[in-house]
Amino acid sequence: MKKMRENSLSSFLSIANKYLEEEDLSSIHPITESINHLDRITESIWNILRTSSNGISSFHEISKDEKEEVKELRKSATNLMELIADSDKFPDLLEKARSEKKTKNLEKIKQNIYKSQMKRIKKGDSKLKSSVSYFVIIDELIDINDNLLSLAEELSVAIPWTERKKIELQSKSLLAFKTEEKKKKK
């Protein structure tokens, strides 16, 4: 997975070096950051899969409240992913992402979940063994949500810039093609 990411980033940067002006190279930061956020999201998903497969027997012991907390974070991540995938207007995407960030203060949610879990352990409603896997999954889901929010912010800058560069490069290509055609006619 890491190798694929490195290859795609390397290919992107070699294309950027070939076709972009010096001042444009500094503008590709949001694009490379978007790729990094996608990488971190993928890594978090792998960590969740690894944790749930390694501690699957302890997951049968998770309480209804714990399942609801995981479900809430998963739903939040799904909603953010749909927001990114379905957004036609990227300036609007940034506004939506920022409003999501305001309403979904991830650190506060994480602290509330941890406090609730500690209370469940003290009461005996939850076992420490299953809580370790549970905490790992909560951390990874929080990271996924945070990286999705950051990805939305980066894309709101990267996509319009990419569209402008695409038009600019196409017009340069068209101009070069017309010049080439004129030379052939002479």
Tab-separated table of C-alpha atoms in Angstrom, residues 9-185:
chain	number	residue	atom	x	y	z
A	9	LEU	CA	3.124	10.624	-5.578
A	10	SER	CA	6.412	10.211	-7.442
A	11	SER	CA	4.599	10.049	-10.794
A	12	PHE	CA	2.563	13.121	-9.923
A	13	LEU	CA	5.660	15.099	-8.937
A	14	SER	CA	7.559	14.098	-12.092
A	15	ILE	CA	4.614	15.260	-14.238
A	16	ALA	CA	4.438	18.470	-12.204
A	17	ASN	CA	8.168	19.098	-12.762
A	18	LYS	CA	7.769	18.545	-16.482
A	19	TYR	CA	4.725	20.729	-17.132
A	20	LEU	CA	4.537	23.348	-14.394
A	21	GLU	CA	6.315	26.652	-14.017
A	22	GLU	CA	8.451	27.382	-10.948
A	23	GLU	CA	5.724	29.448	-9.223
A	24	ASP	CA	3.186	26.676	-9.850
A	25	LEU	CA	5.310	24.097	-8.075
A	26	SER	CA	4.706	25.863	-4.768
A	27	SER	CA	0.958	25.704	-5.469
A	28	ILE	CA	0.794	21.903	-5.576
A	29	HIS	CA	1.061	21.625	-1.792
A	30	PRO	CA	-2.731	21.094	-1.349
A	31	ILE	CA	-2.603	18.247	-3.857
A	32	THR	CA	0.260	16.462	-2.111
A	33	GLU	CA	-1.454	17.064	1.242
A	34	SER	CA	-4.664	15.541	-0.144
A	35	ILE	CA	-2.700	12.439	-1.126
A	36	ASN	CA	-1.184	12.322	2.384
A	37	HIS	CA	-4.649	12.543	4.000
A	38	LEU	CA	-5.869	9.687	1.808
A	39	ASP	CA	-2.832	7.670	2.874
A	40	ARG	CA	-3.555	8.294	6.567
A	41	ILE	CA	-7.226	7.344	6.070
A	42	THR	CA	-6.172	4.086	4.405
A	43	GLU	CA	-3.705	3.372	7.204
A	44	SER	CA	-6.422	3.935	9.829
A	45	ILE	CA	-8.754	1.549	8.019
A	46	TRP	CA	-6.021	-1.109	7.976
A	47	ASN	CA	-5.428	-0.573	11.708
A	48	ILE	CA	-9.147	-1.036	12.407
A	49	LEU	CA	-9.203	-4.247	10.363
A	50	ARG	CA	-6.078	-5.557	12.078
A	51	THR	CA	-7.378	-4.696	15.555
A	52	SER	CA	-10.815	-6.170	14.987
A	53	SER	CA	-9.420	-9.377	13.468
A	54	ASN	CA	-6.834	-9.833	16.240
A	55	GLY	CA	-9.269	-9.080	19.061
A	56	ILE	CA	-12.443	-10.469	17.513
A	57	SER	CA	-13.262	-12.725	20.477
A	58	SER	CA	-13.145	-9.768	22.833
A	59	PHE	CA	-15.424	-7.800	20.526
A	60	HIS	CA	-18.339	-10.093	21.278
A	61	GLU	CA	-18.236	-8.630	24.775
A	62	ILE	CA	-18.797	-5.022	23.653
A	63	SER	CA	-21.833	-3.414	25.225
A	64	LYS	CA	-24.726	-1.800	23.380
A	65	ASP	CA	-23.469	1.698	24.335
A	66	GLU	CA	-20.010	0.945	22.960
A	67	LYS	CA	-21.504	-0.281	19.697
A	68	GLU	CA	-23.565	2.916	19.416
A	69	GLU	CA	-20.464	5.097	19.893
A	70	VAL	CA	-18.587	3.221	17.175
A	71	LYS	CA	-21.669	3.417	14.954
A	72	GLU	CA	-21.895	7.210	15.473
A	73	LEU	CA	-18.250	7.750	14.492
A	74	ARG	CA	-18.592	5.427	11.504
A	75	LYS	CA	-21.699	7.307	10.368
A	76	SER	CA	-19.863	10.619	10.697
A	77	ALA	CA	-16.994	9.323	8.544
A	78	THR	CA	-19.451	7.951	5.970
A	79	ASN	CA	-21.275	11.292	5.797
A	80	LEU	CA	-18.005	13.164	5.300
A	81	MET	CA	-16.912	10.752	2.573
A	82	GLU	CA	-20.249	11.194	0.798
A	83	LEU	CA	-19.909	14.970	1.137
A	84	ILE	CA	-16.521	14.834	-0.582
A	85	ALA	CA	-17.628	12.359	-3.259
A	86	ASP	CA	-20.924	14.061	-4.122
A	87	SER	CA	-19.792	17.674	-4.025
A	88	ASP	CA	-20.072	19.420	-7.391
A	89	LYS	CA	-19.000	22.798	-6.092
A	90	PHE	CA	-15.768	22.695	-4.154
A	91	PRO	CA	-16.003	26.195	-2.624
A	92	ASP	CA	-19.279	24.928	-1.138
A	93	LEU	CA	-17.417	21.828	0.068
A	94	LEU	CA	-15.091	23.955	2.188
A	95	GLU	CA	-18.058	25.649	3.873
A	96	LYS	CA	-19.690	22.293	4.550
A	97	ALA	CA	-16.440	20.847	5.923
A	98	ARG	CA	-15.943	23.821	8.200
A	99	SER	CA	-19.504	23.582	9.512
A	100	GLU	CA	-18.953	19.853	10.102
A	101	LYS	CA	-15.776	20.672	12.012
A	102	LYS	CA	-17.681	23.130	14.211
A	103	THR	CA	-20.496	20.710	14.962
A	104	LYS	CA	-18.288	17.647	15.300
A	105	ASN	CA	-15.574	18.667	17.709
A	106	LEU	CA	-13.703	15.385	17.435
A	107	GLU	CA	-11.483	15.820	20.476
A	108	LYS	CA	-14.520	16.512	22.658
A	109	ILE	CA	-16.300	13.436	21.280
A	110	LYS	CA	-13.208	11.321	21.950
A	111	GLN	CA	-12.939	12.544	25.552
A	112	ASN	CA	-16.632	11.851	26.180
A	113	ILE	CA	-16.292	8.326	24.793
A	114	TYR	CA	-13.211	7.656	26.935
A	115	LYS	CA	-14.962	8.937	30.077
A	116	SER	CA	-18.023	6.811	29.342
A	117	GLN	CA	-15.857	3.758	28.784
A	118	MET	CA	-13.981	4.246	32.049
A	119	LYS	CA	-17.329	4.471	33.880
A	120	ARG	CA	-18.496	1.246	32.203
A	121	ILE	CA	-15.270	-0.508	33.250
A	122	LYS	CA	-15.654	0.688	36.862
A	123	LYS	CA	-19.286	-0.490	36.958
A	124	GLY	CA	-18.301	-3.829	35.460
A	125	ASP	CA	-20.416	-3.270	32.331
A	126	SER	CA	-17.317	-3.546	30.168
A	127	LYS	CA	-14.120	-5.554	30.434
A	128	LEU	CA	-10.634	-4.112	30.227
A	129	LYS	CA	-9.579	-6.710	27.640
A	130	SER	CA	-12.242	-5.627	25.147
A	131	SER	CA	-11.641	-1.960	25.970
A	132	VAL	CA	-8.125	-2.026	24.541
A	133	SER	CA	-9.408	-3.012	21.092
A	134	TYR	CA	-12.309	-0.611	21.515
A	135	PHE	CA	-9.993	2.341	22.264
A	136	VAL	CA	-7.812	1.551	19.241
A	137	ILE	CA	-10.856	1.522	16.971
A	138	ILE	CA	-12.207	4.758	18.483
A	139	ASP	CA	-8.823	6.454	17.938
A	140	GLU	CA	-8.673	5.280	14.336
A	141	LEU	CA	-12.256	6.396	13.617
A	142	ILE	CA	-11.470	9.819	15.106
A	143	ASP	CA	-8.359	9.992	12.877
A	144	ILE	CA	-10.410	9.020	9.811
A	145	ASN	CA	-12.951	11.759	10.554
A	146	ASP	CA	-10.224	14.328	11.154
A	147	ASN	CA	-8.380	13.388	7.958
A	148	LEU	CA	-11.616	13.509	5.952
A	149	LEU	CA	-12.273	17.031	7.225
A	150	SER	CA	-8.722	18.074	6.348
A	151	LEU	CA	-9.012	16.381	2.952
A	152	ALA	CA	-12.155	18.398	2.207
A	153	GLU	CA	-10.306	21.599	3.064
A	154	GLU	CA	-7.315	20.684	0.879
A	155	LEU	CA	-9.533	19.637	-2.037
A	156	SER	CA	-11.402	22.926	-1.926
A	157	VAL	CA	-8.087	24.564	-2.880
A	158	ALA	CA	-6.581	21.789	-5.010
A	159	ILE	CA	-9.496	21.116	-7.362
A	160	PRO	CA	-10.079	24.705	-8.563
A	161	TRP	CA	-6.312	25.168	-9.022
A	162	THR	CA	-6.143	21.923	-10.996
A	163	GLU	CA	-9.031	23.011	-13.211
A	164	ARG	CA	-7.331	26.360	-13.931
A	165	LYS	CA	-4.033	24.629	-14.764
A	166	LYS	CA	-5.814	22.127	-16.987
A	167	ILE	CA	-7.417	24.937	-19.006
A	168	GLU	CA	-4.111	26.818	-19.140
A	169	LEU	CA	-2.175	23.755	-20.315
A	170	GLN	CA	-4.851	22.885	-22.867
A	171	SER	CA	-4.749	26.397	-24.300
A	172	LYS	CA	-0.936	26.230	-24.505
A	173	SER	CA	-1.216	22.868	-26.255
A	174	LEU	CA	-3.821	24.211	-28.653
A	175	LEU	CA	-1.656	27.240	-29.394
A	176	ALA	CA	1.371	25.015	-30.008
A	177	PHE	CA	-0.737	22.754	-32.237
A	178	LYS	CA	-1.981	25.725	-34.301
A	179	THR	CA	1.589	27.007	-34.680
A	180	GLU	CA	2.692	23.541	-35.809
A	181	GLU	CA	-0.159	23.406	-38.338
A	182	LYS	CA	0.858	26.798	-39.771
A	183	LYS	CA	4.454	25.582	-40.161
A	184	LYS	CA	3.271	22.474	-42.006
A	185	LYS	CA	1.153	24.547	-44.410
